[in-house]
PDB file of C-alpha atoms in Angstrom:
ATOM      1  CA  MET Y   1     323.981  26.743 -65.261  1.00 45.00           C
ATOM      2  CA  SER Y   2     327.586  27.856 -64.856  1.00 53.00           C
ATOM      3  CA  ASN Y   3     330.536  25.758 -65.958  1.00 58.00           C
ATOM      4  CA  GLU Y   4     332.207  26.264 -62.588  1.00 60.00           C
ATOM      5  CA  HIS Y   5     329.748  23.944 -60.826  1.00 65.00           C
ATOM      6  CA  ILE Y   6     330.089  21.047 -63.262  1.00 79.00           C
ATOM      7  CA  ASN Y   7     332.143  18.184 -61.879  1.00 82.00           C
ATOM      8  CA  TRP Y   8     334.537  16.533 -64.269  1.00 83.00           C
ATOM      9  CA  LYS Y   9     334.622  12.760 -64.528  1.00 85.00           C
ATOM     10  CA  PRO Y  10     337.802  11.120 -63.189  1.00 82.00           C
ATOM     11  CA  ILE Y  11     338.919  10.067 -66.664  1.00 89.00           C
ATOM     12  CA  GLU Y  12     338.426  13.626 -67.956  1.00 89.00           C
ATOM     13  CA  LYS Y  13     340.611  14.971 -65.160  1.00 87.00           C
ATOM     14  CA  ILE Y  14     343.357  12.442 -65.887  1.00 90.00           C
ATOM     15  CA  VAL Y  15     343.301  13.142 -69.626  1.00 92.00           C
ATOM     16  CA  PHE Y  16     343.351  16.895 -68.972  1.00 91.00           C
ATOM     17  CA  ARG Y  17     346.298  16.576 -66.592  1.00 91.00           C
ATOM     18  CA  PHE Y  18     348.253  14.623 -69.194  1.00 95.00           C
ATOM     19  CA  PHE Y  19     347.568  16.997 -72.075  1.00 94.00           C
ATOM     20  CA  PHE Y  20     348.098  20.083 -69.920  1.00 93.00           C
ATOM     21  CA  THR Y  21     351.577  18.939 -68.926  1.00 94.00           C
ATOM     22  CA  PHE Y  22     352.326  17.632 -72.435  1.00 94.00           C
ATOM     23  CA  PHE Y  23     351.493  20.921 -74.157  1.00 92.00           C
ATOM     24  CA  ILE Y  24     353.181  23.066 -71.515  1.00 92.00           C
ATOM     25  CA  LEU Y  25     356.360  20.993 -71.821  1.00 90.00           C
ATOM     26  CA  LEU Y  26     356.250  21.381 -75.607  1.00 88.00           C
ATOM     27  CA  ILE Y  27     355.575  25.124 -75.554  1.00 87.00           C
ATOM     28  CA  LEU Y  28     357.754  26.429 -72.730  1.00 84.00           C
ATOM     29  CA  PRO Y  29     361.473  26.398 -73.499  1.00 79.00           C
ATOM     30  CA  LEU Y  30     363.122  24.245 -70.852  1.00 76.00           C
ATOM     31  CA  ASP Y  31     366.375  23.058 -72.379  1.00 70.00           C
ATOM     32  CA  GLN Y  32     369.722  24.807 -71.979  1.00 70.00           C
ATOM     33  CA  LYS Y  33     370.484  24.994 -75.709  1.00 68.00           C
ATOM     34  CA  PHE Y  34     367.516  27.254 -76.374  1.00 69.00           C
ATOM     35  CA  PHE Y  35     368.647  29.917 -73.926  1.00 69.00           C
ATOM     36  CA  SER Y  36     372.286  29.748 -74.988  1.00 68.00           C
ATOM     37  CA  SER Y  37     371.335  30.307 -78.647  1.00 64.00           C
ATOM     38  CA  PHE Y  38     368.632  32.817 -77.714  1.00 61.00           C
ATOM     39  CA  PHE Y  39     371.040  35.243 -76.050  1.00 61.00           C
ATOM     40  CA  THR Y  40     374.132  34.754 -78.220  1.00 59.00           C
ATOM     41  CA  GLU Y  41     372.772  35.440 -81.720  1.00 54.00           C
ATOM     42  CA  GLY Y  42     373.532  39.156 -81.675  1.00 58.00           C
ATOM     43  CA  GLY Y  43     370.338  40.273 -79.969  1.00 57.00           C
ATOM     44  CA  ASP Y  44     368.269  40.387 -83.173  1.00 63.00           C
ATOM     45  CA  PHE Y  45     364.599  40.635 -82.188  1.00 64.00           C
ATOM     46  CA  PHE Y  46     363.288  38.811 -85.254  1.00 65.00           C
ATOM     47  CA  PHE Y  47     365.737  35.949 -84.827  1.00 69.00           C
ATOM     48  CA  SER Y  48     364.712  35.644 -81.175  1.00 69.00           C
ATOM     49  CA  LEU Y  49     361.035  35.655 -82.129  1.00 70.00           C
ATOM     50  CA  PHE Y  50     361.663  33.043 -84.817  1.00 74.00           C
ATOM     51  CA  ALA Y  51     363.648  30.908 -82.364  1.00 73.00           C
ATOM     52  CA  TRP Y  52     360.791  30.990 -79.851  1.00 74.00           C
ATOM     53  CA  ALA Y  53     358.093  30.336 -82.464  1.00 77.00           C
ATOM     54  CA  ASN Y  54     360.108  27.497 -83.979  1.00 77.00           C
ATOM     55  CA  TYR Y  55     361.077  26.050 -80.597  1.00 77.00           C
ATOM     56  CA  ALA Y  56     360.945  22.293 -80.185  1.00 76.00           C
ATOM     57  CA  PRO Y  57     362.377  20.561 -77.121  1.00 76.00           C
ATOM     58  CA  THR Y  58     365.487  18.536 -77.852  1.00 76.00           C
ATOM     59  CA  PHE Y  59     366.096  16.495 -74.728  1.00 73.00           C
ATOM     60  CA  ILE Y  60     367.451  13.319 -76.304  1.00 75.00           C
ATOM     61  CA  SER Y  61     368.023  13.939 -80.025  1.00 68.00           C
ATOM     62  CA  GLN Y  62     370.616  16.554 -80.924  1.00 69.00           C
ATOM     63  CA  GLU Y  63     368.897  17.897 -84.045  1.00 65.00           C
ATOM     64  CA  ALA Y  64     367.132  21.231 -84.198  1.00 57.00           C
ATOM     65  CA  SER Y  65     363.783  19.842 -85.345  1.00 60.00           C
ATOM     66  CA  ILE Y  66     361.536  17.846 -83.067  1.00 64.00           C
ATOM     67  CA  GLN Y  67     361.962  14.111 -83.265  1.00 77.00           C
ATOM     68  CA  ILE Y  68     359.699  11.223 -82.308  1.00 83.00           C
ATOM     69  CA  ILE Y  69     362.089  10.245 -79.519  1.00 84.00           C
ATOM     70  CA  ASP Y  70     361.739  13.704 -77.982  1.00 84.00           C
ATOM     71  CA  LEU Y  71     357.948  13.531 -78.223  1.00 86.00           C
ATOM     72  CA  LEU Y  72     357.978  10.134 -76.528  1.00 89.00           C
ATOM     73  CA  PHE Y  73     360.274  11.494 -73.820  1.00 89.00           C
ATOM     74  CA  VAL Y  74     357.934  14.460 -73.228  1.00 89.00           C
ATOM     75  CA  ALA Y  75     354.957  12.063 -73.150  1.00 93.00           C
ATOM     76  CA  ALA Y  76     356.742   9.897 -70.572  1.00 94.00           C
ATOM     77  CA  ILE Y  77     357.473  12.931 -68.408  1.00 94.00           C
ATOM     78  CA  SER Y  78     353.827  13.990 -68.793  1.00 94.00           C
ATOM     79  CA  ILE Y  79     352.641  10.556 -67.665  1.00 96.00           C
ATOM     80  CA  ILE Y  80     354.848  10.735 -64.576  1.00 95.00           C
ATOM     81  CA  ILE Y  81     353.626  14.240 -63.741  1.00 94.00           C
ATOM     82  CA  THR Y  82     350.011  13.154 -64.361  1.00 94.00           C
ATOM     83  CA  ILE Y  83     350.357  10.229 -61.951  1.00 94.00           C
ATOM     84  CA  PHE Y  84     351.884  12.450 -59.272  1.00 94.00           C
ATOM     85  CA  TRP Y  85     349.307  15.210 -59.893  1.00 90.00           C
ATOM     86  CA  SER Y  86     346.423  12.722 -59.695  1.00 88.00           C
ATOM     87  CA  TRP Y  87     347.803  11.319 -56.463  1.00 90.00           C
ATOM     88  CA  LYS Y  88     348.181  14.784 -54.876  1.00 86.00           C
ATOM     89  CA  GLN Y  89     344.874  16.347 -55.987  1.00 81.00           C
ATOM     90  CA  LYS Y  90     342.063  13.889 -55.561  1.00 76.00           C
ATOM     91  CA  GLU Y  91     339.554  16.382 -54.194  1.00 78.00           C
ATOM     92  CA  VAL Y  92     339.579  18.819 -57.142  1.00 78.00           C
ATOM     93  CA  LYS Y  93     336.232  18.770 -58.954  1.00 78.00           C
ATOM     94  CA  ASN Y  94     337.213  20.536 -62.186  1.00 79.00           C
ATOM     95  CA  TYR Y  95     340.045  22.349 -63.918  1.00 84.00           C
ATOM     96  CA  ASN Y  96     338.096  25.041 -65.738  1.00 87.00           C
ATOM     97  CA  ASN Y  97     340.583  27.810 -64.940  1.00 88.00           C
ATOM     98  CA  LEU Y  98     343.587  25.731 -65.983  1.00 89.00           C
ATOM     99  CA  TYR Y  99     341.733  24.696 -69.125  1.00 90.00           C
ATOM    100  CA  GLN Y 100     341.175  28.348 -70.047  1.00 92.00           C
ATOM    101  CA  LEU Y 101     344.834  29.119 -69.307  1.00 92.00           C
ATOM    102  CA  LEU Y 102     345.975  26.252 -71.533  1.00 93.00           C
ATOM    103  CA  ARG Y 103     343.758  27.485 -74.356  1.00 94.00           C
ATOM    104  CA  VAL Y 104     345.237  30.986 -74.069  1.00 94.00           C
ATOM    105  CA  VAL Y 105     348.830  29.704 -74.026  1.00 92.00           C
ATOM    106  CA  ILE Y 106     348.235  27.513 -77.076  1.00 93.00           C
ATOM    107  CA  ARG Y 107     346.540  30.372 -78.935  1.00 94.00           C
ATOM    108  CA  TYR Y 108     349.438  32.744 -78.266  1.00 90.00           C
ATOM    109  CA  LYS Y 109     351.926  30.114 -79.388  1.00 89.00           C
ATOM    110  CA  LEU Y 110     349.981  29.513 -82.621  1.00 90.00           C
ATOM    111  CA  ALA Y 111     349.653  33.264 -83.201  1.00 89.00           C
ATOM    112  CA  ALA Y 112     353.412  33.689 -82.768  1.00 84.00           C
ATOM    113  CA  ILE Y 113     354.081  30.863 -85.214  1.00 86.00           C
ATOM    114  CA  PHE Y 114     351.713  32.328 -87.811  1.00 88.00           C
ATOM    115  CA  LEU Y 115     353.117  35.844 -87.453  1.00 85.00           C
ATOM    116  CA  VAL Y 116     356.735  34.738 -87.710  1.00 83.00           C
ATOM    117  CA  TYR Y 117     356.117  32.609 -90.773  1.00 81.00           C
ATOM    118  CA  ALA Y 118     354.096  35.440 -92.317  1.00 83.00           C
ATOM    119  CA  PHE Y 119     357.066  37.781 -91.832  1.00 79.00           C
ATOM    120  CA  ILE Y 120     359.359  35.197 -93.375  1.00 75.00           C
ATOM    121  CA  LYS Y 121     357.016  34.695 -96.326  1.00 77.00           C
ATOM    122  CA  ILE Y 122     356.051  38.320 -96.990  1.00 76.00           C
ATOM    123  CA  PHE Y 123     359.231  40.336 -96.583  1.00 69.00           C
ATOM    124  CA  PRO Y 124     361.628  38.374 -98.824  1.00 65.00           C
ATOM    125  CA  LEU Y 125     358.975  37.892-101.545  1.00 60.00           C
ATOM    126  CA  GLN Y 126     357.106  41.199-101.468  1.00 64.00           C
ATOM    127  CA  ILE Y 127     359.949  43.476-100.397  1.00 69.00           C
ATOM    128  CA  PRO Y 128     363.160  41.949-101.791  1.00 70.00           C
ATOM    129  CA  PHE Y 129     366.567  43.512-101.240  1.00 73.00           C
ATOM    130  CA  PRO Y 130     367.439  45.945-104.032  1.00 75.00           C
ATOM    131  CA  THR Y 131     369.989  44.827-106.557  1.00 77.00           C
ATOM    132  CA  LEU Y 132     373.197  46.712-107.141  1.00 79.00           C
ATOM    133  CA  SER Y 133     371.898  48.200-110.397  1.00 81.00           C
ATOM    134  CA  GLU Y 134     368.769  49.467-108.646  1.00 76.00           C
ATOM    135  CA  LEU Y 135     370.928  51.140-106.004  1.00 76.00           C
ATOM    136  CA  ASN Y 136     372.908  52.962-108.718  1.00 69.00           C
TER     137      ASN Y 136
END
């Protein structure tokens, strides 16, 4: 039996809608500060990749790392979107395609994070900059 014909329970659809919007809001850069720093850092590809892999939305707190208040804000936005989405799409039986899309987006985000941190870990430790005496 194919997964496309399985109907999701109403609670499964609501939980999926919440987590879909929550993860998309956490992964996709939506705030102005990200784009201003992304294009003004000299155009370095590795810095841009690190900035995207290390991205955390900062809607309320002004720090670079993600804070609990920002997570709660994203959760509140996700709840509002989930309520609106549930109200608009009552006839949908499943979200298999969106579920697969969410899995792919999360996998690419995790792969980018792992690759960037591997570059950060490997290159300074395994291939350090030569000292002045080595250059002589």
